CSV table of N, CA and C in Angstrom, one decimal:
chain,number,residue,atom,x,y,z
A,1,LYS,N,-17.5,-10.9,-23.0
A,1,LYS,CA,-17.4,-11.1,-21.6
A,1,LYS,C,-16.4,-12.0,-21.2
A,2,ALA,N,-15.7,-11.8,-20.0
A,2,ALA,CA,-14.6,-12.9,-19.6
A,2,ALA,C,-15.3,-14.2,-19.0
A,3,PRO,N,-14.6,-15.3,-19.4
A,3,PRO,CA,-15.2,-16.5,-18.8
A,3,PRO,C,-15.0,-16.6,-17.4
A,4,ALA,N,-15.7,-17.6,-16.7
A,4,ALA,CA,-15.9,-17.5,-15.2
A,4,ALA,C,-14.5,-17.9,-14.6
A,5,ALA,N,-13.8,-18.7,-15.4
A,5,ALA,CA,-12.4,-19.2,-14.9
A,5,ALA,C,-11.5,-18.0,-14.8
A,6,VAL,N,-11.6,-17.1,-15.9
A,6,VAL,CA,-10.6,-15.9,-15.7
A,6,VAL,C,-11.2,-15.0,-14.6
A,7,ILE,N,-12.4,-14.9,-14.3
A,7,ILE,CA,-13.0,-14.0,-13.3
A,7,ILE,C,-12.5,-14.5,-12.1
A,8,ALA,N,-12.5,-15.8,-11.9
A,8,ALA,CA,-12.1,-16.6,-10.5
A,8,ALA,C,-10.6,-16.4,-10.3
A,9,GLN,N,-9.8,-16.5,-11.4
A,9,GLN,CA,-8.4,-16.4,-11.3
A,9,GLN,C,-8.2,-15.0,-10.8
A,10,GLU,N,-8.8,-13.9,-11.3
A,10,GLU,CA,-8.5,-12.5,-11.0
A,10,GLU,C,-8.9,-12.3,-9.6
A,11,ARG,N,-10.0,-12.9,-9.2
A,11,ARG,CA,-10.4,-12.5,-7.7
A,11,ARG,C,-9.4,-13.2,-6.9
A,12,GLU,N,-8.9,-14.4,-7.1
A,12,GLU,CA,-8.0,-15.0,-6.3
A,12,GLU,C,-6.8,-14.2,-6.2
A,13,ARG,N,-6.3,-13.6,-7.2
A,13,ARG,CA,-5.2,-12.6,-7.3
A,13,ARG,C,-5.2,-11.4,-6.4
A,14,VAL,N,-6.5,-10.9,-6.6
A,14,VAL,CA,-6.8,-9.7,-5.8
A,14,VAL,C,-6.8,-10.1,-4.3
A,15,ALA,N,-7.4,-11.2,-4.0
A,15,ALA,CA,-7.4,-11.7,-2.5
A,15,ALA,C,-6.1,-11.8,-2.0
A,16,THR,N,-5.2,-12.4,-2.7
A,16,THR,CA,-3.8,-12.6,-2.4
A,16,THR,C,-3.1,-11.2,-2.1
A,17,PHE,N,-3.3,-10.3,-3.1
A,17,PHE,CA,-2.8,-9.1,-2.9
A,17,PHE,C,-3.2,-8.4,-1.7
A,18,GLU,N,-4.4,-8.4,-1.4
A,18,GLU,CA,-5.1,-7.8,-0.1
A,18,GLU,C,-4.4,-8.4,1.0
A,19,ALA,N,-4.3,-9.7,1.1
A,19,ALA,CA,-3.7,-10.4,2.2
A,19,ALA,C,-2.3,-10.0,2.4
A,20,THR,N,-1.5,-9.8,1.4
A,20,THR,CA,-0.2,-9.2,1.4
A,20,THR,C,-0.1,-7.8,1.9
A,21,LEU,N,-1.0,-7.1,1.4
A,21,LEU,CA,-1.1,-5.6,1.9
A,21,LEU,C,-1.4,-5.6,3.4
A,22,ALA,N,-2.2,-6.4,4.0
A,22,ALA,CA,-2.7,-6.5,5.4
A,22,ALA,C,-1.4,-6.9,6.2
A,23,LYS,N,-0.7,-7.8,5.8
A,23,LYS,CA,0.5,-8.3,6.4
A,23,LYS,C,1.5,-7.0,6.5
A,24,LEU,N,1.7,-6.5,5.3
A,24,LEU,CA,2.7,-5.5,5.3
A,24,LEU,C,2.2,-4.2,6.4
A,25,ARG,N,0.9,-3.9,6.3
A,25,ARG,CA,0.4,-2.8,7.4
A,25,ARG,C,0.7,-3.3,8.8
A,26,ASP,N,0.4,-4.6,9.0
A,26,ASP,CA,0.6,-5.2,10.3
A,26,ASP,C,2.0,-4.9,10.8
A,27,GLN,N,3.0,-5.2,9.9
A,27,GLN,CA,4.4,-5.1,10.2
A,27,GLN,C,4.7,-3.7,10.4
A,28,LEU,N,4.2,-2.8,9.6
A,28,LEU,CA,4.5,-1.3,9.7
A,28,LEU,C,4.0,-0.8,11.0
A,29,GLN,N,2.9,-1.2,11.5
A,29,GLN,CA,2.3,-0.8,12.7
A,29,GLN,C,3.2,-1.1,13.9
A,30,ARG,N,3.8,-2.4,13.7
A,30,ARG,CA,4.5,-2.9,14.8
A,30,ARG,C,5.8,-2.2,14.9
A,31,LEU,N,6.4,-1.8,13.7
A,31,LEU,CA,7.6,-1.0,13.6
A,31,LEU,C,7.4,0.3,14.1
A,32,GLY,N,6.3,1.0,13.7
A,32,GLY,CA,6.1,2.3,14.1
A,32,GLY,C,5.5,2.5,15.5
């Protein structure tokens, strides 16, 4: 099993990725 630190890091990466996706979608909606 993965250590808690690794899991926390992965969760952070996913959260950052989702935030970036949300920003991109927002920009696309404004353009479209």
